Amino acid sequence: MVTSLDYERLLCATGPYEGEVLRASDKKHPHKIAWIQCVGSRQVIPGGNSYCSAVCCTYAQKQVILTKEHDAEAECTIFHNDIRSYGKDFERYFEKTENLPGVRFIRSYVSIVKENPQNRNVTLRYSTPDDGVKEEEFDMVVLSVGLNPPADARDLAHKFGIELNSHGFCKAIPSNPMATSRPGIFVSGAFQGPTDIPEAVFAASGAGSQVGELLDYRRGKLSTERTYPPERDVSREEPRVGVYVCRCGANIGRTVDVPSTVEYALTLPNVVYATEQLFSCATNSAKEISDLAKEKGLNRVVIAACSPRTLEALFRDTLREAGLNQYYCEMANIREHCSWVHSKEKEEATQKAKDLIRMSVARASRLEPLQEFDLPVNKAALVVGGGIAGLTCALSIASQGHEVHLVEKEADLGGMARRIHTTLEGMDVQTYVRDLIRKVYRHPAIHVYTDATITETAGYVGNFVTKVKSDRGTTEIQHGATVIAVGADLYRPIEYLYGEDDRVLTHLELDEKINKGDERVLNAESLVMIQCVGCRNEDRNYCSRVCCSESIKNALALKEKNPKMDVYILFRDIRTYGFKEDSYRDAASQDVRFIRWEPQDKPQVEAIQEGGKAVLRVTVTDPILGKKLEIDADIVALAAAVIPPAGNKELAQLFGVSLGPNDFFKEAHVKLRPVDSGADGVFLCGMAHYPKHIPEVINQAYGAAGRVITLLSHDTVVASGSVCEVNEKRCFGCGECALACTYGAIQLRETRNGKKSVVNPVLCKGCGLCNAKCPAGAIQLKHFTDEALTAQIDAAAPEKEIIRQIEAAARELVEA
């Protein structure tokens, strides 16, 4: 039996058995493994925590997937109460895990019966709806342990004079979760409460932004410019290539034979040095690359590791530290393109890794030095969306000395929050939003455009131009950064008689009626809430995150106003993660009845007359009783899904950013850059990114502001040297390249020799589309020249191999 953290170490290449999963007792490979969820969490017992630790469900699923990669035949069982896959793409991840062969999710409390002294296996006892109480033996049991506050939290709080909550974490202010009870001291990450990595990252950025508001007068006066050694001119030298093969822990090393790959690299033309590294991105490894480049006289470097999208900037910087031009760096992706997709084919994966490295060495030998150039940064920001996220972000940016243009499509600011009255934590949302709007209108650096539509946008990071049609007329806005905070919409149900019977409401409509004192709602004898309406299905396979807490908030409000009312919540999984778990327990103690339903057996609602009274009869199967229940309700409330706005696709095209599978805006990297979009200078926050509770929206809004300030605080931004250039002698002015360019970087100009294409390097993004489109081959993309790419292609299939394959094919034809 091990904890989840122990098991994490077993899976790791730097763990006790170098990535092999072995039992400490006898060093055997466990084949049948059980995970027990909620160990130390959701427990009102001595030594337990009443809150949900928020991260355990998903990390257990991750461990199951990694276990199956280690051993495809492994049998994995997760014993759980609720599966809380509430984060972005978490539901899809859950479905992936659930559908793996040999994986079971069993909803049951578990007791540990005994350890078998002969084989050291552990017997668990659990209950099932069909077979009653069962006992089953497992080779290993993993306890999914939760998160505690730091052991020295109370001492730390005493030293800094800040308050803690009843659980020992920092006492949060719902309207500003990063603020503590003492002005000037901020908190981020899991000390706010149990949280996952993306939330911790943008909360840290948000805390930094609030610090920036206080210390803006010191900005630029305490920093020192980073200096690099002089760049060596190696353009006339013969290529001397160094190859570094990364194990990436076990991500690459457990599939690819790294030592063999290193030996192979040493046989390649122009390679004078090759070695392996555990993590090439680690600080010590980067220094090793830099030092060895100097020591061995390397003038080209190939990093065989992960995707260049993730870490190419780091490795380029490493070359600059070695006095080399950063464009002499080449990456071979042997993780995403090799070990991850061929995890069950180790020999083939190793051969493919060698092929990829051979191709990269061929290309690296033909790389040329390029120079980047500085562009001025416009110090203003554009914030699209006037809800809580947009308002908060705009205020934070403006409070740090930058002009902000706030664009809102509606006539009034406030967004969806105008319909929300309170939060589960008791925050007065209407008062908060009114105060926020007042601050925005009073701030001299914020310009508000309502009834606004963005008609056009152009430019590049640091220098955007956006045209806005609004109540002010048509305005051309120049700005250096953009924040997309357009919020989300509410699904309009087509099920459960919604729109046909006025007694069927959405949870937002119920919230409004409770706060208006609607007598029909408050005097109802029975009220049923149905969760997951419009989401967690084939059309929208994501969790809307906020619905469970919203329903429990409404249930508690109804019980307070009418304790005799029968309130039912029909759910699939109750996802009151973090401290919201206490409210779930409070609702259950006040006789709010929770009944689980399965997606293949949804509740049914029909309007009938019963004893001369018109009621809504809700039929649902109780999985505990194994029988259908009929509940006669006066009101039915539907937890309708949070959905992306209809205009997201158009907005994504305007700003050149991507949408995820469910049409919410996609971040550049889920953990490393959770508020950046894929387009430089464009940032995301709030429900535009994914459904969130109001405190989480505020966290991310400040986080986006922090990233904007990071950009706008510089006078210049560096533009890539990898841009297109035109050979005028070959260009005959057909204009195909200009039509292909989506960035407006190419224009046709009259010259002595007729019309010729001209590339504006400031606007060029180096996508290479014009290069592929040009019928004359007149355009070359620097760093991806025809010579370099042809060499890479030739290396993929050497001439001798091509001849061998042709001869083999010819023999087959003759024999046929």
PDB file of N, CA, C and O in Angstrom, residues 228-288:
ATOM      1  N   TYR A 228      24.680  39.195 -22.868  1.00  0.00           N
ATOM      2  CA  TYR A 228      25.162  37.936 -23.429  1.00  0.00           C
ATOM      3  C   TYR A 228      26.594  38.135 -23.934  1.00  0.00           C
ATOM      4  O   TYR A 228      26.994  39.255 -24.270  1.00  0.00           O
ATOM      5  N   PRO A 229      27.366  37.063 -24.012  1.00  0.00           N
ATOM      6  CA  PRO A 229      28.716  37.196 -24.576  1.00  0.00           C
ATOM      7  C   PRO A 229      28.640  37.566 -26.052  1.00  0.00           C
ATOM      8  O   PRO A 229      27.620  37.325 -26.710  1.00  0.00           O
ATOM      9  N   PRO A 230      29.698  38.168 -26.590  1.00  0.00           N
ATOM     10  CA  PRO A 230      29.698  38.532 -28.024  1.00  0.00           C
ATOM     11  C   PRO A 230      29.457  37.306 -28.893  1.00  0.00           C
ATOM     12  O   PRO A 230      29.911  36.198 -28.591  1.00  0.00           O
ATOM     13  N   GLU A 231      28.730  37.501 -29.962  1.00  0.00           N
ATOM     14  CA  GLU A 231      28.387  36.393 -30.850  1.00  0.00           C
ATOM     15  C   GLU A 231      29.543  36.068 -31.786  1.00  0.00           C
ATOM     16  O   GLU A 231      30.075  36.953 -32.461  1.00  0.00           O
ATOM     17  N   ARG A 232      29.930  34.795 -31.829  1.00  0.00           N
ATOM     18  CA  ARG A 232      31.004  34.350 -32.721  1.00  0.00           C
ATOM     19  C   ARG A 232      30.461  34.217 -34.148  1.00  0.00           C
ATOM     20  O   ARG A 232      29.377  33.680 -34.356  1.00  0.00           O
ATOM     21  N   ASP A 233      31.225  34.685 -35.112  1.00  0.00           N
ATOM     22  CA  ASP A 233      30.857  34.505 -36.507  1.00  0.00           C
ATOM     23  C   ASP A 233      31.398  33.152 -36.967  1.00  0.00           C
ATOM     24  O   ASP A 233      32.603  32.973 -37.154  1.00  0.00           O
ATOM     25  N   VAL A 234      30.499  32.186 -37.117  1.00  0.00           N
ATOM     26  CA  VAL A 234      30.915  30.834 -37.517  1.00  0.00           C
ATOM     27  C   VAL A 234      30.377  30.481 -38.898  1.00  0.00           C
ATOM     28  O   VAL A 234      30.405  29.319 -39.301  1.00  0.00           O
ATOM     29  N   SER A 235      29.898  31.483 -39.604  1.00  0.00           N
ATOM     30  CA  SER A 235      29.229  31.227 -40.885  1.00  0.00           C
ATOM     31  C   SER A 235      30.158  30.626 -41.922  1.00  0.00           C
ATOM     32  O   SER A 235      29.702  29.936 -42.844  1.00  0.00           O
ATOM     33  N   ARG A 236      31.479  30.872 -41.799  1.00  0.00           N
ATOM     34  CA  ARG A 236      32.424  30.328 -42.773  1.00  0.00           C
ATOM     35  C   ARG A 236      33.094  29.052 -42.276  1.00  0.00           C
ATOM     36  O   ARG A 236      33.930  28.479 -42.966  1.00  0.00           O
ATOM     37  N   GLU A 237      32.745  28.625 -41.078  1.00  0.00           N
ATOM     38  CA  GLU A 237      33.343  27.402 -40.539  1.00  0.00           C
ATOM     39  C   GLU A 237      32.592  26.174 -41.049  1.00  0.00           C
ATOM     40  O   GLU A 237      31.408  26.239 -41.389  1.00  0.00           O
ATOM     41  N   GLU A 238      33.303  25.057 -41.075  1.00  0.00           N
ATOM     42  CA  GLU A 238      32.642  23.788 -41.354  1.00  0.00           C
ATOM     43  C   GLU A 238      31.692  23.465 -40.194  1.00  0.00           C
ATOM     44  O   GLU A 238      32.021  23.737 -39.037  1.00  0.00           O
ATOM     45  N   PRO A 239      30.527  22.896 -40.484  1.00  0.00           N
ATOM     46  CA  PRO A 239      29.594  22.584 -39.388  1.00  0.00           C
ATOM     47  C   PRO A 239      30.205  21.622 -38.371  1.00  0.00           C
ATOM     48  O   PRO A 239      30.802  20.612 -38.738  1.00  0.00           O
ATOM     49  N   ARG A 240      30.078  21.988 -37.106  1.00  0.00           N
ATOM     50  CA  ARG A 240      30.472  21.114 -35.987  1.00  0.00           C
ATOM     51  C   ARG A 240      29.240  20.993 -35.092  1.00  0.00           C
ATOM     52  O   ARG A 240      28.913  21.897 -34.323  1.00  0.00           O
ATOM     53  N   VAL A 241      28.551  19.874 -35.239  1.00  0.00           N
ATOM     54  CA  VAL A 241      27.224  19.712 -34.627  1.00  0.00           C
ATOM     55  C   VAL A 241      27.350  18.951 -33.313  1.00  0.00           C
ATOM     56  O   VAL A 241      28.022  17.913 -33.242  1.00  0.00           O
ATOM     57  N   GLY A 242      26.683  19.467 -32.269  1.00  0.00           N
ATOM     58  CA  GLY A 242      26.531  18.751 -31.010  1.00  0.00           C
ATOM     59  C   GLY A 242      25.093  18.278 -30.862  1.00  0.00           C
ATOM     60  O   GLY A 242      24.159  19.036 -31.134  1.00  0.00           O
ATOM     61  N   VAL A 243      24.914  17.003 -30.487  1.00  0.00           N
ATOM     62  CA  VAL A 243      23.570  16.425 -30.350  1.00  0.00           C
ATOM     63  C   VAL A 243      23.323  16.081 -28.885  1.00  0.00           C
ATOM     64  O   VAL A 243      24.135  15.391 -28.255  1.00  0.00           O
ATOM     65  N   TYR A 244      22.203  16.556 -28.350  1.00  0.00           N
ATOM     66  CA  TYR A 244      21.829  16.283 -26.961  1.00  0.00           C
ATOM     67  C   TYR A 244      20.486  15.548 -26.976  1.00  0.00           C
ATOM     68  O   TYR A 244      19.478  16.096 -27.431  1.00  0.00           O
ATOM     69  N   VAL A 245      20.506  14.314 -26.502  1.00  0.00           N
ATOM     70  CA  VAL A 245      19.299  13.481 -26.510  1.00  0.00           C
ATOM     71  C   VAL A 245      18.710  13.471 -25.104  1.00  0.00           C
ATOM     72  O   VAL A 245      19.348  13.028 -24.147  1.00  0.00           O
ATOM     73  N   CYS A 246      17.510  13.985 -24.980  1.00  0.00           N
ATOM     74  CA  CYS A 246      16.844  14.118 -23.673  1.00  0.00           C
ATOM     75  C   CYS A 246      16.015  12.868 -23.368  1.00  0.00           C
ATOM     76  O   CYS A 246      15.300  12.353 -24.228  1.00  0.00           O
ATOM     77  N   ARG A 247      16.095  12.416 -22.127  1.00  0.00           N
ATOM     78  CA  ARG A 247      15.237  11.312 -21.675  1.00  0.00           C
ATOM     79  C   ARG A 247      13.853  11.814 -21.288  1.00  0.00           C
ATOM     80  O   ARG A 247      12.900  11.030 -21.261  1.00  0.00           O
ATOM     81  N   CYS A 248      13.758  13.106 -20.963  1.00  0.00           N
ATOM     82  CA  CYS A 248      12.500  13.691 -20.471  1.00  0.00           C
ATOM     83  C   CYS A 248      11.933  12.827 -19.338  1.00  0.00           C
ATOM     84  O   CYS A 248      10.775  12.420 -19.355  1.00  0.00           O
ATOM     85  N   GLY A 249      12.798  12.554 -18.375  1.00  0.00           N
ATOM     86  CA  GLY A 249      12.406  11.627 -17.319  1.00  0.00           C
ATOM     87  C   GLY A 249      12.187  10.259 -17.930  1.00  0.00           C
ATOM     88  O   GLY A 249      13.099   9.665 -18.497  1.00  0.00           O
ATOM     89  N   ALA A 250      10.940   9.778 -17.835  1.00  0.00           N
ATOM     90  CA  ALA A 250      10.596   8.503 -18.468  1.00  0.00           C
ATOM     91  C   ALA A 250       9.794   8.716 -19.745  1.00  0.00           C
ATOM     92  O   ALA A 250       9.520   7.755 -20.466  1.00  0.00           O
ATOM     93  N   ASN A 251       9.431   9.938 -20.055  1.00  0.00           N
ATOM     94  CA  ASN A 251       8.574  10.203 -21.210  1.00  0.00           C
ATOM     95  C   ASN A 251       9.199   9.710 -22.505  1.00  0.00           C
ATOM     96  O   ASN A 251       8.506   9.210 -23.397  1.00  0.00           O
ATOM     97  N   ILE A 252      10.499   9.894 -22.639  1.00  0.00           N
ATOM     98  CA  ILE A 252      11.220   9.410 -23.817  1.00  0.00           C
ATOM     99  C   ILE A 252      12.021   8.156 -23.464  1.00  0.00           C
ATOM    100  O   ILE A 252      12.011   7.163 -24.186  1.00  0.00           O
ATOM    101  N   GLY A 253      12.661   8.195 -22.304  1.00  0.00           N
ATOM    102  CA  GLY A 253      13.619   7.157 -21.929  1.00  0.00           C
ATOM    103  C   GLY A 253      13.049   5.766 -21.788  1.00  0.00           C
ATOM    104  O   GLY A 253      13.756   4.782 -22.008  1.00  0.00           O
ATOM    105  N   ARG A 254      11.763   5.658 -21.435  1.00  0.00           N
ATOM    106  CA  ARG A 254      11.231   4.308 -21.255  1.00  0.00           C
ATOM    107  C   ARG A 254      10.796   3.669 -22.586  1.00  0.00           C
ATOM    108  O   ARG A 254      10.498   2.488 -22.629  1.00  0.00           O
ATOM    109  N   THR A 255      10.763   4.464 -23.640  1.00  0.00           N
ATOM    110  CA  THR A 255      10.372   3.937 -24.950  1.00  0.00           C
ATOM    111  C   THR A 255      11.554   3.885 -25.915  1.00  0.00           C
ATOM    112  O   THR A 255      11.779   2.885 -26.587  1.00  0.00           O
ATOM    113  N   VAL A 256      12.294   4.976 -25.977  1.00  0.00           N
ATOM    114  CA  VAL A 256      13.431   5.077 -26.896  1.00  0.00           C
ATOM    115  C   VAL A 256      14.703   4.597 -26.185  1.00  0.00           C
ATOM    116  O   VAL A 256      14.956   4.975 -25.037  1.00  0.00           O
ATOM    117  N   ASP A 257      15.500   3.798 -26.868  1.00  0.00           N
ATOM    118  CA  ASP A 257      16.812   3.368 -26.348  1.00  0.00           C
ATOM    119  C   ASP A 257      17.771   4.543 -26.509  1.00  0.00           C
ATOM    120  O   ASP A 257      18.410   4.715 -27.558  1.00  0.00           O
ATOM    121  N   VAL A 258      17.843   5.371 -25.478  1.00  0.00           N
ATOM    122  CA  VAL A 258      18.604   6.622 -25.567  1.00  0.00           C
ATOM    123  C   VAL A 258      20.103   6.379 -25.774  1.00  0.00           C
ATOM    124  O   VAL A 258      20.726   7.010 -26.634  1.00  0.00           O
ATOM    125  N   PRO A 259      20.765   5.477 -25.006  1.00  0.00           N
ATOM    126  CA  PRO A 259      22.201   5.254 -25.241  1.00  0.00           C
ATOM    127  C   PRO A 259      22.509   4.846 -26.685  1.00  0.00           C
ATOM    128  O   PRO A 259      23.475   5.323 -27.286  1.00  0.00           O
ATOM    129  N   SER A 260      21.672   3.968 -27.236  1.00  0.00           N
ATOM    130  CA  SER A 260      21.866   3.539 -28.619  1.00  0.00           C
ATOM    131  C   SER A 260      21.689   4.709 -29.575  1.00  0.00           C
ATOM    132  O   SER A 260      22.425   4.837 -30.575  1.00  0.00           O
ATOM    133  N   THR A 261      20.744   5.571 -29.286  1.00  0.00           N
ATOM    134  CA  THR A 261      20.481   6.729 -30.135  1.00  0.00           C
ATOM    135  C   THR A 261      21.656   7.694 -30.101  1.00  0.00           C
ATOM    136  O   THR A 261      22.039   8.272 -31.138  1.00  0.00           O
ATOM    137  N   VAL A 262      22.255   7.877 -28.933  1.00  0.00           N
ATOM    138  CA  VAL A 262      23.425   8.752 -28.802  1.00  0.00           C
ATOM    139  C   VAL A 262      24.590   8.189 -29.613  1.00  0.00           C
ATOM    140  O   VAL A 262      25.284   8.925 -30.344  1.00  0.00           O
ATOM    141  N   GLU A 263      24.827   6.878 -29.500  1.00  0.00           N
ATOM    142  CA  GLU A 263      25.904   6.244 -30.268  1.00  0.00           C
ATOM    143  C   GLU A 263      25.685   6.424 -31.768  1.00  0.00           C
ATOM    144  O   GLU A 263      26.622   6.690 -32.521  1.00  0.00           O
ATOM    145  N   TYR A 264      24.421   6.304 -32.190  1.00  0.00           N
ATOM    146  CA  TYR A 264      24.116   6.483 -33.609  1.00  0.00           C
ATOM    147  C   TYR A 264      24.399   7.918 -34.044  1.00  0.00           C
ATOM    148  O   TYR A 264      24.954   8.147 -35.139  1.00  0.00           O
ATOM    149  N   ALA A 265      24.025   8.876 -33.220  1.00  0.00           N
ATOM    150  CA  ALA A 265      24.225  10.285 -33.574  1.00  0.00           C
ATOM    151  C   ALA A 265      25.694  10.584 -33.852  1.00  0.00           C
ATOM    152  O   ALA A 265      26.036  11.405 -34.720  1.00  0.00           O
ATOM    153  N   LEU A 266      26.581   9.924 -33.110  1.00  0.00           N
ATOM    154  CA  LEU A 266      28.021  10.161 -33.285  1.00  0.00           C
ATOM    155  C   LEU A 266      28.531   9.689 -34.645  1.00  0.00           C
ATOM    156  O   LEU A 266      29.634  10.079 -35.070  1.00  0.00           O
ATOM    157  N   THR A 267      27.773   8.840 -35.333  1.00  0.00           N
ATOM    158  CA  THR A 267      28.192   8.346 -36.649  1.00  0.00           C
ATOM    159  C   THR A 267      27.753   9.259 -37.787  1.00  0.00           C
ATOM    160  O   THR A 267      28.144   9.041 -38.938  1.00  0.00           O
ATOM    161  N   LEU A 268      26.962  10.270 -37.482  1.00  0.00           N
ATOM    162  CA  LEU A 268      26.383  11.117 -38.528  1.00  0.00           C
ATOM    163  C   LEU A 268      27.383  12.159 -39.010  1.00  0.00           C
ATOM    164  O   LEU A 268      28.235  12.619 -38.246  1.00  0.00           O
ATOM    165  N   PRO A 269      27.291  12.575 -40.279  1.00  0.00           N
ATOM    166  CA  PRO A 269      28.194  13.601 -40.810  1.00  0.00           C
ATOM    167  C   PRO A 269      28.095  14.897 -40.004  1.00  0.00           C
ATOM    168  O   PRO A 269      26.997  15.310 -39.611  1.00  0.00           O
ATOM    169  N   ASN A 270      29.237  15.516 -39.747  1.00  0.00           N
ATOM    170  CA  ASN A 270      29.368  16.811 -39.068  1.00  0.00           C
ATOM    171  C   ASN A 270      29.102  16.758 -37.569  1.00  0.00           C
ATOM    172  O   ASN A 270      29.223  17.784 -36.894  1.00  0.00           O
ATOM    173  N   VAL A 271      28.724  15.605 -37.010  1.00  0.00           N
ATOM    174  CA  VAL A 271      28.497  15.502 -35.564  1.00  0.00           C
ATOM    175  C   VAL A 271      29.834  15.218 -34.881  1.00  0.00           C
ATOM    176  O   VAL A 271      30.488  14.212 -35.172  1.00  0.00           O
ATOM    177  N   VAL A 272      30.233  16.111 -33.983  1.00  0.00           N
ATOM    178  CA  VAL A 272      31.509  15.947 -33.274  1.00  0.00           C
ATOM    179  C   VAL A 272      31.301  15.618 -31.799  1.00  0.00           C
ATOM    180  O   VAL A 272      32.258  15.289 -31.100  1.00  0.00           O
ATOM    181  N   TYR A 273      30.056  15.742 -31.344  1.00  0.00           N
ATOM    182  CA  TYR A 273      29.794  15.440 -29.925  1.00  0.00           C
ATOM    183  C   TYR A 273      28.329  15.056 -29.767  1.00  0.00           C
ATOM    184  O   TYR A 273      27.443  15.625 -30.417  1.00  0.00           O
ATOM    185  N   ALA A 274      28.075  14.066 -28.917  1.00  0.00           N
ATOM    186  CA  ALA A 274      26.694  13.670 -28.612  1.00  0.00           C
ATOM    187  C   ALA A 274      26.646  13.117 -27.195  1.00  0.00           C
ATOM    188  O   ALA A 274      27.590  12.454 -26.746  1.00  0.00           O
ATOM    189  N   THR A 275      25.558  13.402 -26.508  1.00  0.00           N
ATOM    190  CA  THR A 275      25.391  12.902 -25.144  1.00  0.00           C
ATOM    191  C   THR A 275      23.908  12.842 -24.815  1.00  0.00           C
ATOM    192  O   THR A 275      23.073  13.368 -25.561  1.00  0.00           O
ATOM    193  N   GLU A 276      23.587  12.191 -23.709  1.00  0.00           N
ATOM    194  CA  GLU A 276      22.201  12.147 -23.242  1.00  0.00           C
ATOM    195  C   GLU A 276      22.045  12.998 -21.997  1.00  0.00           C
ATOM    196  O   GLU A 276      23.011  13.257 -21.273  1.00  0.00           O
ATOM    197  N   GLN A 277      20.814  13.460 -21.760  1.00  0.00           N
ATOM    198  CA  GLN A 277      20.497  14.254 -20.577  1.00  0.00           C
ATOM    199  C   GLN A 277      19.172  13.765 -20.001  1.00  0.00           C
ATOM    200  O   GLN A 277      18.287  13.351 -20.754  1.00  0.00           O
ATOM    201  N   LEU A 278      19.033  13.837 -18.684  1.00  0.00           N
ATOM    202  CA  LEU A 278      17.793  13.409 -18.050  1.00  0.00           C
ATOM    203  C   LEU A 278      16.661  14.365 -18.390  1.00  0.00           C
ATOM    204  O   LEU A 278      15.580  13.970 -18.816  1.00  0.00           O
ATOM    205  N   PHE A 279      16.918  15.653 -18.214  1.00  0.00           N
ATOM    206  CA  PHE A 279      15.977  16.712 -18.600  1.00  0.00           C
ATOM    207  C   PHE A 279      16.794  17.823 -19.244  1.00  0.00           C
ATOM    208  O   PHE A 279      17.472  18.582 -18.547  1.00  0.00           O
ATOM    209  N   SER A 280      16.726  17.956 -20.544  1.00  0.00           N
ATOM    210  CA  SER A 280      17.533  18.980 -21.219  1.00  0.00           C
ATOM    211  C   SER A 280      17.102  20.385 -20.853  1.00  0.00           C
ATOM    212  O   SER A 280      17.887  21.326 -20.955  1.00  0.00           O
ATOM    213  N   CYS A 281      15.847  20.536 -20.414  1.00  0.00           N
ATOM    214  CA  CYS A 281      15.340  21.864 -20.074  1.00  0.00           C
ATOM    215  C   CYS A 281      15.737  22.301 -18.674  1.00  0.00           C
ATOM    216  O   CYS A 281      15.509  23.454 -18.298  1.00  0.00           O
ATOM    217  N   ALA A 282      16.315  21.406 -17.878  1.00  0.00           N
ATOM    218  CA  ALA A 282      16.732  21.764 -16.522  1.00  0.00           C
ATOM    219  C   ALA A 282      17.864  22.786 -16.572  1.00  0.00           C
ATOM    220  O   ALA A 282      18.649  22.829 -17.530  1.00  0.00           O
ATOM    221  N   THR A 283      17.967  23.590 -15.537  1.00  0.00           N
ATOM    222  CA  THR A 283      18.966  24.656 -15.508  1.00  0.00           C
ATOM    223  C   THR A 283      20.377  24.106 -15.669  1.00  0.00           C
ATOM    224  O   THR A 283      21.186  24.645 -16.437  1.00  0.00           O
ATOM    225  N   ASN A 284      20.676  23.009 -14.957  1.00  0.00           N
ATOM    226  CA  ASN A 284      22.021  22.449 -15.054  1.00  0.00           C
ATOM    227  C   ASN A 284      22.299  21.884 -16.445  1.00  0.00           C
ATOM    228  O   ASN A 284      23.416  21.962 -16.957  1.00  0.00           O
ATOM    229  N   SER A 285      21.268  21.325 -17.099  1.00  0.00           N
ATOM    230  CA  SER A 285      21.449  20.771 -18.448  1.00  0.00           C
ATOM    231  C   SER A 285      21.675  21.892 -19.459  1.00  0.00           C
ATOM    232  O   SER A 285      22.513  21.763 -20.367  1.00  0.00           O
ATOM    233  N   ALA A 286      20.922  22.985 -19.315  1.00  0.00           N
ATOM    234  CA  ALA A 286      21.105  24.111 -20.227  1.00  0.00           C
ATOM    235  C   ALA A 286      22.511  24.682 -20.100  1.00  0.00           C
ATOM    236  O   ALA A 286      23.159  25.034 -21.101  1.00  0.00           O
ATOM    237  N   LYS A 287      23.007  24.759 -18.875  1.00  0.00           N
ATOM    238  CA  LYS A 287      24.382  25.245 -18.666  1.00  0.00           C
ATOM    239  C   LYS A 287      25.393  24.282 -19.289  1.00  0.00           C
ATOM    240  O   LYS A 287      26.407  24.695 -19.866  1.00  0.00           O
ATOM    241  N   GLU A 288      25.092  22.985 -19.184  1.00  0.00           N
ATOM    242  CA  GLU A 288      25.975  21.980 -19.781  1.00  0.00           C
ATOM    243  C   GLU A 288      26.045  22.162 -21.295  1.00  0.00           C
ATOM    244  O   GLU A 288      27.127  22.091 -21.891  1.00  0.00           O
TER     245      GLU A 288
END
